[in-house]
XYZ file of C-alpha atoms in Angstrom:
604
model
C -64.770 -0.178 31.463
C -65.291 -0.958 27.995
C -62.812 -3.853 26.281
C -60.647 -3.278 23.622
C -60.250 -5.326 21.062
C -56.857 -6.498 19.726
C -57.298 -3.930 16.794
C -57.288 -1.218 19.050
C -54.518 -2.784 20.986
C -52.225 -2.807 17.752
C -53.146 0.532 16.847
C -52.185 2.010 20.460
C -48.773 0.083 20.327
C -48.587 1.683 16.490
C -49.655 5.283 17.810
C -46.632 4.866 20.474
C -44.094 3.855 18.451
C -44.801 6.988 16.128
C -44.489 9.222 19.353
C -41.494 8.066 20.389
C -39.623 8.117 17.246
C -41.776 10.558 14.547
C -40.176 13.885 16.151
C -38.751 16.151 14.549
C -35.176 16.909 13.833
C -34.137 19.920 11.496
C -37.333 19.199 10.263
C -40.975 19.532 11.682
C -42.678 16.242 13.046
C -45.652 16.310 11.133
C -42.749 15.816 8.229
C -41.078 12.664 9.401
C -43.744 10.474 7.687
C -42.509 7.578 5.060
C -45.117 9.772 2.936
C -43.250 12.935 3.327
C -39.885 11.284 3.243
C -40.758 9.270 0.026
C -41.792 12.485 -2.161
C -39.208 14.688 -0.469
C -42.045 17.047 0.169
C -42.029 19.100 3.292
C -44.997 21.989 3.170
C -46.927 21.596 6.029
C -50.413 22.770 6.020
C -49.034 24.342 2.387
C -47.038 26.719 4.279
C -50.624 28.455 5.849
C -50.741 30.485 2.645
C -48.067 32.641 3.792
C -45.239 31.622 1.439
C -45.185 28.852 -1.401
C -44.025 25.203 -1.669
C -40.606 25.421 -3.672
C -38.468 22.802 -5.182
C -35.031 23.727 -4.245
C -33.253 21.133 -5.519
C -32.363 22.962 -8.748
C -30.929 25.940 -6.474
C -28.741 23.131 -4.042
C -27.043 22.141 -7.658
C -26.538 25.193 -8.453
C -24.545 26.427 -5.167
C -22.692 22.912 -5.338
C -21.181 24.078 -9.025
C -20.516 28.133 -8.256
C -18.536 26.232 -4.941
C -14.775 25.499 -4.281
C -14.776 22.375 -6.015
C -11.870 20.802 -3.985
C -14.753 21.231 -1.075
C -17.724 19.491 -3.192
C -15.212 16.680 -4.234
C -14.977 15.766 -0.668
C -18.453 15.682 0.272
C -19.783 13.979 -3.426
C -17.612 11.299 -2.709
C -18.289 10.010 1.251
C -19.990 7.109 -0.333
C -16.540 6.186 -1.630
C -14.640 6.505 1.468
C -14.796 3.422 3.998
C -12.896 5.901 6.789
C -16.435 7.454 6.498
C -18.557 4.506 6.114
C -19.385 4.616 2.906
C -21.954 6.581 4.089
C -24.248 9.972 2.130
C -22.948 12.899 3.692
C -26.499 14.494 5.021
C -24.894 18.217 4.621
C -24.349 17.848 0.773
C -26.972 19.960 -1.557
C -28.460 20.738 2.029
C -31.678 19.979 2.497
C -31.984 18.205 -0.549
C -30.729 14.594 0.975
C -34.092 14.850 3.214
C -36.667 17.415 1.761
C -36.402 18.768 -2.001
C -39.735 20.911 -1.615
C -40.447 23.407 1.681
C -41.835 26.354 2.114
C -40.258 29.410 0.838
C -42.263 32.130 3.284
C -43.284 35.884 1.749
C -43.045 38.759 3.897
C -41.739 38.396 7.478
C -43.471 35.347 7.673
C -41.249 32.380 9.328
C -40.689 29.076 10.083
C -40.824 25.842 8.616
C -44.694 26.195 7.480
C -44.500 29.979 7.530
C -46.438 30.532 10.716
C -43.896 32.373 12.771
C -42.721 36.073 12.197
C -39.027 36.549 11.026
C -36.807 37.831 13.975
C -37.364 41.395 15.026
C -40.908 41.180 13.794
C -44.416 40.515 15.421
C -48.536 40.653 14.880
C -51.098 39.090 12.730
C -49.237 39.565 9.400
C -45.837 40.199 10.924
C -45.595 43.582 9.406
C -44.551 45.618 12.918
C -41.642 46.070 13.922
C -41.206 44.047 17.365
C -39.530 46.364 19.707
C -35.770 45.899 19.993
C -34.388 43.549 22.845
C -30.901 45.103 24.580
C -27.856 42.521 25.189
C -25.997 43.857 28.095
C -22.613 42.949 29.390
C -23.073 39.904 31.993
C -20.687 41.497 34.889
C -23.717 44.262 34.336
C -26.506 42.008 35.596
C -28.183 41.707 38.723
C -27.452 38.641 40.525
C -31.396 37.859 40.287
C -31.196 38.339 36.327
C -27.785 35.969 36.057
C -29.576 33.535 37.943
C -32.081 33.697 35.247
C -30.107 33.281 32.623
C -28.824 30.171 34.084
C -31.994 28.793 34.565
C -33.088 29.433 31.176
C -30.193 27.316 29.992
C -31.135 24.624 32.459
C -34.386 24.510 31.149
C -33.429 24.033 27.407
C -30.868 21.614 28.543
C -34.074 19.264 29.711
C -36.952 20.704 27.410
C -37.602 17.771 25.176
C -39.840 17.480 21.968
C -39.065 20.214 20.072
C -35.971 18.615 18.313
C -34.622 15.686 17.218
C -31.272 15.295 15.318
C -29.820 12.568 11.902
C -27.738 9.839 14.157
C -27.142 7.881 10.802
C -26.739 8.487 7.454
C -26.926 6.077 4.887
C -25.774 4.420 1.866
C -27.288 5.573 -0.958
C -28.882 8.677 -2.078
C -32.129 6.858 -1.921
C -31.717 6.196 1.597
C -33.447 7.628 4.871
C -31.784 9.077 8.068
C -32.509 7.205 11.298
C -33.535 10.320 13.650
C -33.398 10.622 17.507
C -35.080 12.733 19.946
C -32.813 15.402 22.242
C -33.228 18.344 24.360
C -33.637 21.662 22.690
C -29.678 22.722 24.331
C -28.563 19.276 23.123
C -29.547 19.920 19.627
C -28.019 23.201 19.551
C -24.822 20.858 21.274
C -25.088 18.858 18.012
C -25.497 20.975 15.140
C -22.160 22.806 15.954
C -20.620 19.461 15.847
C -22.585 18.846 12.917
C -21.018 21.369 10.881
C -17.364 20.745 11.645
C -17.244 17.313 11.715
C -14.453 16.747 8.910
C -11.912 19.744 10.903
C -10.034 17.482 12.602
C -6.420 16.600 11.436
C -7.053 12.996 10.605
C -10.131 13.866 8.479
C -8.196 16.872 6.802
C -5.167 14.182 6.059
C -7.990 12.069 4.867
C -9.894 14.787 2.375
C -6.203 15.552 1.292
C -5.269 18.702 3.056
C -8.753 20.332 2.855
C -10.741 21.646 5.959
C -14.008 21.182 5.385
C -16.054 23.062 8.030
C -19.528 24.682 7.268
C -19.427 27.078 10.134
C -15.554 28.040 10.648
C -12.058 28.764 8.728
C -14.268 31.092 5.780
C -16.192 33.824 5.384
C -19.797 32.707 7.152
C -18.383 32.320 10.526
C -19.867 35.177 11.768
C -23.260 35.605 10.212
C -23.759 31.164 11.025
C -22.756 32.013 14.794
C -25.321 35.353 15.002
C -28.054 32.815 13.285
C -27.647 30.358 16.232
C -28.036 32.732 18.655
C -30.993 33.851 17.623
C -32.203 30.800 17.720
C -31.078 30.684 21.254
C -32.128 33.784 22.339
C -35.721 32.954 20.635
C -35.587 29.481 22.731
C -34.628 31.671 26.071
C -37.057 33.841 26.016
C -40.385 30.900 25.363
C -38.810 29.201 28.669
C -38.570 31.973 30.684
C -42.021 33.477 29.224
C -40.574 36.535 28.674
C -40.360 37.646 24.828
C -37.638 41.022 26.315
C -35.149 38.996 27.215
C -31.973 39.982 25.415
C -29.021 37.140 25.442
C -25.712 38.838 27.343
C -22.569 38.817 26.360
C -19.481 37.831 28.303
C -17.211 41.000 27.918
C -14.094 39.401 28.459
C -11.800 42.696 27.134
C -11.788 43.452 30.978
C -11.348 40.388 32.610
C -14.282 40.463 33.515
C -14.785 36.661 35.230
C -18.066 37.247 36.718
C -19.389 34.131 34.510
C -17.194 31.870 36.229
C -18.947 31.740 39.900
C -20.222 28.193 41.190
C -23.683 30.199 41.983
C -23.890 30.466 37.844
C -22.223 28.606 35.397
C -19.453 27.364 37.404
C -15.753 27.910 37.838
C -12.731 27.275 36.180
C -9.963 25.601 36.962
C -7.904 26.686 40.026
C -4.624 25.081 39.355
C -2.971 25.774 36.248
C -2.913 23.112 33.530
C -4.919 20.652 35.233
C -8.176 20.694 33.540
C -11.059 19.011 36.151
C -15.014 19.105 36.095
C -16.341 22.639 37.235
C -17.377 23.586 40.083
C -21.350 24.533 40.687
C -22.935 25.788 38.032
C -24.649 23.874 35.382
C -22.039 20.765 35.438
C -24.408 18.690 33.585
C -23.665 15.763 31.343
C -22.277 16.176 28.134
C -23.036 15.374 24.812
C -21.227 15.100 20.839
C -17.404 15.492 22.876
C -15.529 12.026 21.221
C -13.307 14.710 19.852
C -12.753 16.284 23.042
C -12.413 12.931 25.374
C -10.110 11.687 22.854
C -8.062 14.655 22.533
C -7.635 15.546 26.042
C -9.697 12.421 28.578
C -8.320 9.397 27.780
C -5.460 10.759 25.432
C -5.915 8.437 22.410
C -6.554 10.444 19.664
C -5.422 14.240 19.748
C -7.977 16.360 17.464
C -5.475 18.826 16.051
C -2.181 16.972 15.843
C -2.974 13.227 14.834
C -2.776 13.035 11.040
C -3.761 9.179 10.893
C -6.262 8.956 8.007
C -8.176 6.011 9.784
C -9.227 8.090 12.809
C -11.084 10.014 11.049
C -14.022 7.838 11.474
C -14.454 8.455 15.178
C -14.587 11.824 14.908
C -16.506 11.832 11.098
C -19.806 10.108 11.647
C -22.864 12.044 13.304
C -22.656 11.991 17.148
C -24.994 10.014 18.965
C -26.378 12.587 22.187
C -28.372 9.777 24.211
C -25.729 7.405 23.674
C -23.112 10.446 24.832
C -25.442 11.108 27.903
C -25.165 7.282 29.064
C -21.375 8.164 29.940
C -22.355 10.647 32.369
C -19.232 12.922 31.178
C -19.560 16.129 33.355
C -18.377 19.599 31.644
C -14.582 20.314 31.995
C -12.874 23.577 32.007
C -8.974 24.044 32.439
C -6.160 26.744 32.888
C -4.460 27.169 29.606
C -1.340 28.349 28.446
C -2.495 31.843 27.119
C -4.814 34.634 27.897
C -7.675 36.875 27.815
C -7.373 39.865 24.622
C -7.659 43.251 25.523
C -9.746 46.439 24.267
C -6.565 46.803 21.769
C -6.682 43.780 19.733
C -10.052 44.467 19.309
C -9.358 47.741 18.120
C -7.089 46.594 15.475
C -9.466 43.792 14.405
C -12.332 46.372 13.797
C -9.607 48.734 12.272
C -10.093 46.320 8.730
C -11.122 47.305 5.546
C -12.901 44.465 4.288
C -15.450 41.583 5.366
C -13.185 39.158 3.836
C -10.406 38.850 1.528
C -9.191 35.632 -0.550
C -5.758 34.137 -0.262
C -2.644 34.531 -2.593
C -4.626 31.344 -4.560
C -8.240 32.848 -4.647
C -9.810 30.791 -2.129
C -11.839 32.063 1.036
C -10.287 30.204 3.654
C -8.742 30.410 7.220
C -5.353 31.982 6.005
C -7.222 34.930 4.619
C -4.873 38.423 4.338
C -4.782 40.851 6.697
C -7.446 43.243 5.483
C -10.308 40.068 6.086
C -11.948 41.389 9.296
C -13.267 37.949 9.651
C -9.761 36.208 10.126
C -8.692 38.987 12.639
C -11.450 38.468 14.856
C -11.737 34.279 14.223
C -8.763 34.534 15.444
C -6.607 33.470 11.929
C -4.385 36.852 11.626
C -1.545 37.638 13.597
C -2.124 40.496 16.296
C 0.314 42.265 18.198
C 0.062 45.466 20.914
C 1.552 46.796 23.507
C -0.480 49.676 25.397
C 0.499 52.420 23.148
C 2.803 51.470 21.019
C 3.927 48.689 18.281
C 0.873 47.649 17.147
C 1.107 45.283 13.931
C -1.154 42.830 12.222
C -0.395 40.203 9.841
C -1.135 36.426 8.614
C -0.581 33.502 10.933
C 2.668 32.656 10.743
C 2.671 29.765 12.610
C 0.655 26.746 14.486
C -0.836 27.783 17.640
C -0.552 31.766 17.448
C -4.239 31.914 17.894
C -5.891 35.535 18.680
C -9.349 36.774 19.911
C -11.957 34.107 19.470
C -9.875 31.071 19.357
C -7.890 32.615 22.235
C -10.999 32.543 23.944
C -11.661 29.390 23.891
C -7.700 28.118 24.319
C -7.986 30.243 27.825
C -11.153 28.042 28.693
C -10.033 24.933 27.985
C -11.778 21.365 28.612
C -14.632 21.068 25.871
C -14.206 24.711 25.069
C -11.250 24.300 23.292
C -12.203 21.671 20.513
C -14.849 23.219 17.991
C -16.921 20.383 17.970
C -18.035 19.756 21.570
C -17.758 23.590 22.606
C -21.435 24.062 22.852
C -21.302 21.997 26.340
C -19.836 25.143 27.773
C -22.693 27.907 28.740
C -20.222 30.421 28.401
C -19.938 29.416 24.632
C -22.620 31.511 24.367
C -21.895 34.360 26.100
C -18.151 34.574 24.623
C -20.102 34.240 20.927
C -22.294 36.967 21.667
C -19.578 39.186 22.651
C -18.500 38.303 19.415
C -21.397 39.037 17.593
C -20.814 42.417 19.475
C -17.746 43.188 17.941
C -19.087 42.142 14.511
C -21.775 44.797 15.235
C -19.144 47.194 16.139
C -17.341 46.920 12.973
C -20.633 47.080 10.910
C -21.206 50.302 12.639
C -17.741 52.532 12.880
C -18.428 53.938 9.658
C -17.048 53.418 6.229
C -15.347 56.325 3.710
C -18.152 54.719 1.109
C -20.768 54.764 3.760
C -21.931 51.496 3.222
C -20.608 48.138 5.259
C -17.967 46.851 2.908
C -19.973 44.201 0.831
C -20.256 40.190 2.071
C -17.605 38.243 -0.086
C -17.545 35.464 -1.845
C -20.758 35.764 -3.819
C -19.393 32.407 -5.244
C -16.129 30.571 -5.647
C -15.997 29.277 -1.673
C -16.958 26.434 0.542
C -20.464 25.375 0.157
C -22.538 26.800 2.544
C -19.965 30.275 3.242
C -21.144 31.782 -0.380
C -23.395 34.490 -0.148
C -26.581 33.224 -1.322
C -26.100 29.626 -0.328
C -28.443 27.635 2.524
C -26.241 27.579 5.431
C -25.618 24.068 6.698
C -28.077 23.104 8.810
C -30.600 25.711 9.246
C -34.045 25.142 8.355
C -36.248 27.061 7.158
C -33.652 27.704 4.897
C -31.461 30.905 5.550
C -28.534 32.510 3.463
C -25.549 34.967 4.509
C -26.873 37.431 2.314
C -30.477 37.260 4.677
C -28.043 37.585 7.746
C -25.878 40.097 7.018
C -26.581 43.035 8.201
C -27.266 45.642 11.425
C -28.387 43.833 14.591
C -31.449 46.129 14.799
C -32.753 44.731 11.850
C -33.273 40.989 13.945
C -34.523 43.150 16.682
C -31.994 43.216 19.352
C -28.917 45.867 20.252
C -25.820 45.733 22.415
C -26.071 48.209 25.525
C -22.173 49.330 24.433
C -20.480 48.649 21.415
C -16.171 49.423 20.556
C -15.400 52.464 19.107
C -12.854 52.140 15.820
C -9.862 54.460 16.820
C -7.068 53.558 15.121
C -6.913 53.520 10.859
C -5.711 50.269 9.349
C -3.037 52.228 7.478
C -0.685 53.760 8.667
C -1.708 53.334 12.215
C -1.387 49.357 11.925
C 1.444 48.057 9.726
C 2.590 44.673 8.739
C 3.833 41.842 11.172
C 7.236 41.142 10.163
C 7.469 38.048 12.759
C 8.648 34.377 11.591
C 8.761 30.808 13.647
C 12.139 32.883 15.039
C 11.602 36.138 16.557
C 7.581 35.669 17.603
C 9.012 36.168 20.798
C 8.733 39.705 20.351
C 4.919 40.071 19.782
C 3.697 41.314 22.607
C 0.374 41.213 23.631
C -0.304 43.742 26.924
C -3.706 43.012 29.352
C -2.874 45.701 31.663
C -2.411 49.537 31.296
C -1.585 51.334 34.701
C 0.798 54.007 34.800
C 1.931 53.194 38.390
C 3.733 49.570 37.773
C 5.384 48.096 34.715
C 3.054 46.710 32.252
C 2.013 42.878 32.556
C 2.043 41.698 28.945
C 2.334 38.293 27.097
C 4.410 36.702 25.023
C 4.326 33.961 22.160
C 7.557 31.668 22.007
C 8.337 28.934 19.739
C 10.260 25.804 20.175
C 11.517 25.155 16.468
C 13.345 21.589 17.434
C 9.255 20.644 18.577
C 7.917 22.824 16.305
C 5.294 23.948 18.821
C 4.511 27.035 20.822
C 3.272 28.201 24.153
C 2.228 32.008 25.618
C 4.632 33.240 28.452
C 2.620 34.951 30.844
C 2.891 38.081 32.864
C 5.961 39.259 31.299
C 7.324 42.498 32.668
C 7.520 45.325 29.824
C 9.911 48.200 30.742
C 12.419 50.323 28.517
C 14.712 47.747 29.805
C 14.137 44.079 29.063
C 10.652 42.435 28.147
C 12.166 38.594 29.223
C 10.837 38.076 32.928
C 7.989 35.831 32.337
C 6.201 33.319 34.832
C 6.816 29.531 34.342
C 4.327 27.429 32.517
C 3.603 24.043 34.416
C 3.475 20.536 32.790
C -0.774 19.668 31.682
C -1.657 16.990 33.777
C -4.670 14.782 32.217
C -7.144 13.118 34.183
C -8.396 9.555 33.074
C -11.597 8.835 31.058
C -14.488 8.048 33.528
C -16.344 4.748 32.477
C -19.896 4.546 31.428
C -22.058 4.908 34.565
C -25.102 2.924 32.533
C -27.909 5.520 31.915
C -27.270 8.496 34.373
C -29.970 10.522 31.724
C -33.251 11.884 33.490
C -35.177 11.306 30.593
C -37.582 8.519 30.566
C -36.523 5.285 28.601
C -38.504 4.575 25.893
C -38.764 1.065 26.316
C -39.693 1.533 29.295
C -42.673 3.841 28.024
C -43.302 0.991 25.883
C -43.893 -1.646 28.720
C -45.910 0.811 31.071
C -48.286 1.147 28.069
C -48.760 -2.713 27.321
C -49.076 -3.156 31.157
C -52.207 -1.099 31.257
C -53.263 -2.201 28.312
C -53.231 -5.323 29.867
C -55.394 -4.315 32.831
C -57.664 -2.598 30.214
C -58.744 -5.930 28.676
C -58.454 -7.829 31.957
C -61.528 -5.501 33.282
């Protein structure tokens, strides 16, 4: 065998070192050169003549001034902040703090150089229409295709190379981002973290009241969460080689709790408020959950409640996924204090006029009115049904009367309930794309104007929830105004979708509830004829100022008061770092194999 000389040597070591850390994060890998980084330039192969090589930077400015200002002072001024590091926040002018040129793609054409077809297109030029995939209900699967689907999220969860994520920011603009390779379901783990880093009630205290959040609380939440399944679904069906796969839906209107068998993606918790690792299923290691561990593990820092300015670090800088993995920190689910919605809730949710609404001050934020469609089915609005009768709908009147999708994810528990590490749960998923359902229920009940009531704000919001701003942090680049609109149009349908029967007025009229009679929403799960109706009910402690959901409360013409007990949470202690419990293969380690043979090599 031929020797090498120590050239060649260097340039091998050089080659590796590239390999192991030149992948690429929201960005393509053939982009992570100091070349590319330097000039801000990101066009690869000059976008295959399919689109053109655009400076955006001018159009990031401009979204940053037509913004909520209140939201742009915050994230203009993390260099300022020590409870933040003093660091750039990567997410302002998105992607401007990385790339200032990419490719802008004509057509259909897709994808970070343009080579890709748009979603719900296909061939040469991406000019057919790819025929549409069906989402169906996951209780309505064969146990053959749920087994599928879990292996399709086992195989993201350990499919490595396609992604790689910013683990620091730095201090100036000038400054690079120091990048680190994941699995493709571990980046989608972190960008959902990503986005809401600042929600937490230290960082609000901290950025003076304001909730900064780039995917929640405003007017994208909808059309960011239908973008990132896409992406999903698009990952799911290269693994399982199978370009008609559809992503299902988790239908939970009729407690439906098929999801939650050890044989698919595990159970929950058996005994009520104890929340405990799951049972079978994919109870893999966790990643980007300080917020949850220190909210709920180890009891230190509570996400939602703690108002101390100076925590807002931990839960502020970007998460660290290998580092997270090293823990070993298995998936957690609980038995919460609250409950599933029914078909009627959803009913009155689709019943709204309007997309959105702005508050009593003009901003698009969580405590949008009652006619914002968006805060009824986030969850923001107050809802209240019984089977037939006194329906009402209203603005959240108080801390913890959460509805639909943050119900969801209260009922869950463990890492479901804290925004940021959510994505650890499978069923996140599943619960979003019955969401994405009901979004495409509401698009399609029909309108008196015939049209779907417009996407609002076109400016005036957070950064990022506008309608023709780059949502935060997709790339290629992609706007609400791109995303909204029928699910047909991305190629894929929902097998059943909710028909609207009730009129917002005068079928649904105003919550009159306060902090002192909430006890009297009532929220029914069950409709038989033959026994008294099981319903729930909110009730508020003013000396604590909290609340809890009574459960199973009898409803007859008689008294709406019997109610099963809710037991004491217990919390289980943090488990200690268990060194690297990761299945990927240690770099350095990589790094000493190679030398090693290299060694042999010139030995021979």
């Amino acid at each position: 065998m031929a020797s090498l000389s120590p050239l060649q040597v260097l340039w091998a070591l050089i080659i590796l070192l590239c390999l192991l850390r030149c992948t690429f994060a929201q960005f393509p890998a053939v982009c992570n050169t100091p070349e590319n980084l330097q000039s801000k330039v990101c066009c690869p192969n000059n976008c295959n003549g399919r689109g053109d090589c655009v400076n955006v930077k001018s159009n990031a400015e401009r979204q940053s001034v037509d913004a909520d200002p209140e939201i742009v002072a915050v994230l203009k001024n993390t260099s300022n902040v020590s409870e933040k590091g003093n660091r750039i926040d990567s997410r302002y002018l998105w992607p401007t703090m990385v790339f200032e040129n990419v490719c802008i793609c004509s057509g259909k054409f897709y994808g970070v150089d343009c080579n890709e077809c748009a979603f719900g297109w296909s061939g040469e030029n991406c000019g057919t229409k790819k025929q549409v995939v069906q989402r169906r209900s996951f209780g309505s699967l064969s146990d053959s295709e749920k087994q599928n689907v879990k292996n399709g999220m086992l195989m993201l969860k350990s499919e490595m190379g396609y992604w790689s994520v910013v683990i620091e920011e730095p201090l100036t603009v000038s400054g690079t981002v120091t990048l680190q390779d994941v699995s493709t379901y571990d980046f989608l783990v972190y960008i959902h973290n990503y986005v809401s880093r600042d929600a937490s009630k230290s960082c609000q205290t901290l950025n003076g009241g304001i909730n900064v959040d780039f995917a929640h609380s405003g007017p994208n939440f909808l059309v960011w969460h239908r973008t990132y399944l896409l992406i999903l679904e698009r990952a799911l069906q290269r693994v399982l080689d199978n370009t008609s796969f559809g992503l299902p839906y988790w239908k939970w209107e009729d407690n439906d709790l098929s999801v939650f068998d050890k044989r698919y993606f595990g159970k929950l918790s058996s005994t009520h408020g104890i929340i405990q690792d799951i049972e079978g299923g994919l109870n893999w290691n966790t990643v980007c959950d300080i917020t949850y561990r220190q909210k709920t593990v180890d009891n230190t820092i509570a996400y939602w409640e703690d108002d101390n300015s100076s925590y807002c670090m931990a839960f502020w800088v970007p998460c660290n996924p290998n580092a997270d993995l090293r823990y070993g920190n298995r998936l957690q689910r609980g038995n919460a204090e609250t409950y599933l919605p029914n078909v009627r809730e959803i009913e009155i949710a689709i019943a709204a006029p309007e997309y959105d609404k702005s508050n009593a001050e003009g901003k698009y934020r969580q405590d949008s009115p009652r006619d914002s469609f968006r805060s009824r089915l986030e969850g923001w609005s107050l809802i209240c049904s019984t089977s037939n009768s006194d329906l009402c709908v209203g603005p959240q009147v108080l801390s913890g009367s959460q509805r639909l999708h943050n119900n969801v994810h209260d009922w869950i528990n463990g890492h479901m309930s804290v925004p940021p590490s959510a994505v650890n749960d499978p069923v996140f998923s599943l619960h979003h794309s019955n969401i994405d359902r009901i979004l495409e229920s509401w698009m399609q009940r029909g309108f008196p104007s015939g049209e779907i009531p417009p996407y609002v704000p076109d400016s005036g919001g957070h950064i990022g929830h506008n309608l023709n701003d780059y949502m935060v942090p997709f790339f290629p680049l992609i706007t609400p105004n791109q995303q909204y609109s029928t699910s047909e149009n991305w190629g894929y349908m929902y097998d059943t979708l909710i028909v609207a029967t009730l009129n917002d007025k005068p079928d649904i009229p105003d919550c009159t509830y306060t902090k002192e009679n909430i006890r009297e929403c009532r929220i029914c799960t069950a409709h038989s004829s033959d026994s008294p109706t099981q319903c729930n009910r909110f009730e508020f402690d003013l000396t604590t100022n909290t609340g809890m959901y009574r459960q199973n409360c009898l409803l007859s013409s008689e008294d709406m008061r019997v109610c099963s007990a809710i037991e004491p949470t217990v919390r289980p202690t943090l488990r200690p770092p268990s060194g690297s419990s990761s299945k990927r293969i240690n770099a350095s380690l990589l790094l000493f194999l190679l030398i090693a043979f290299l060694t042999l090599v010139l030995e021979d």
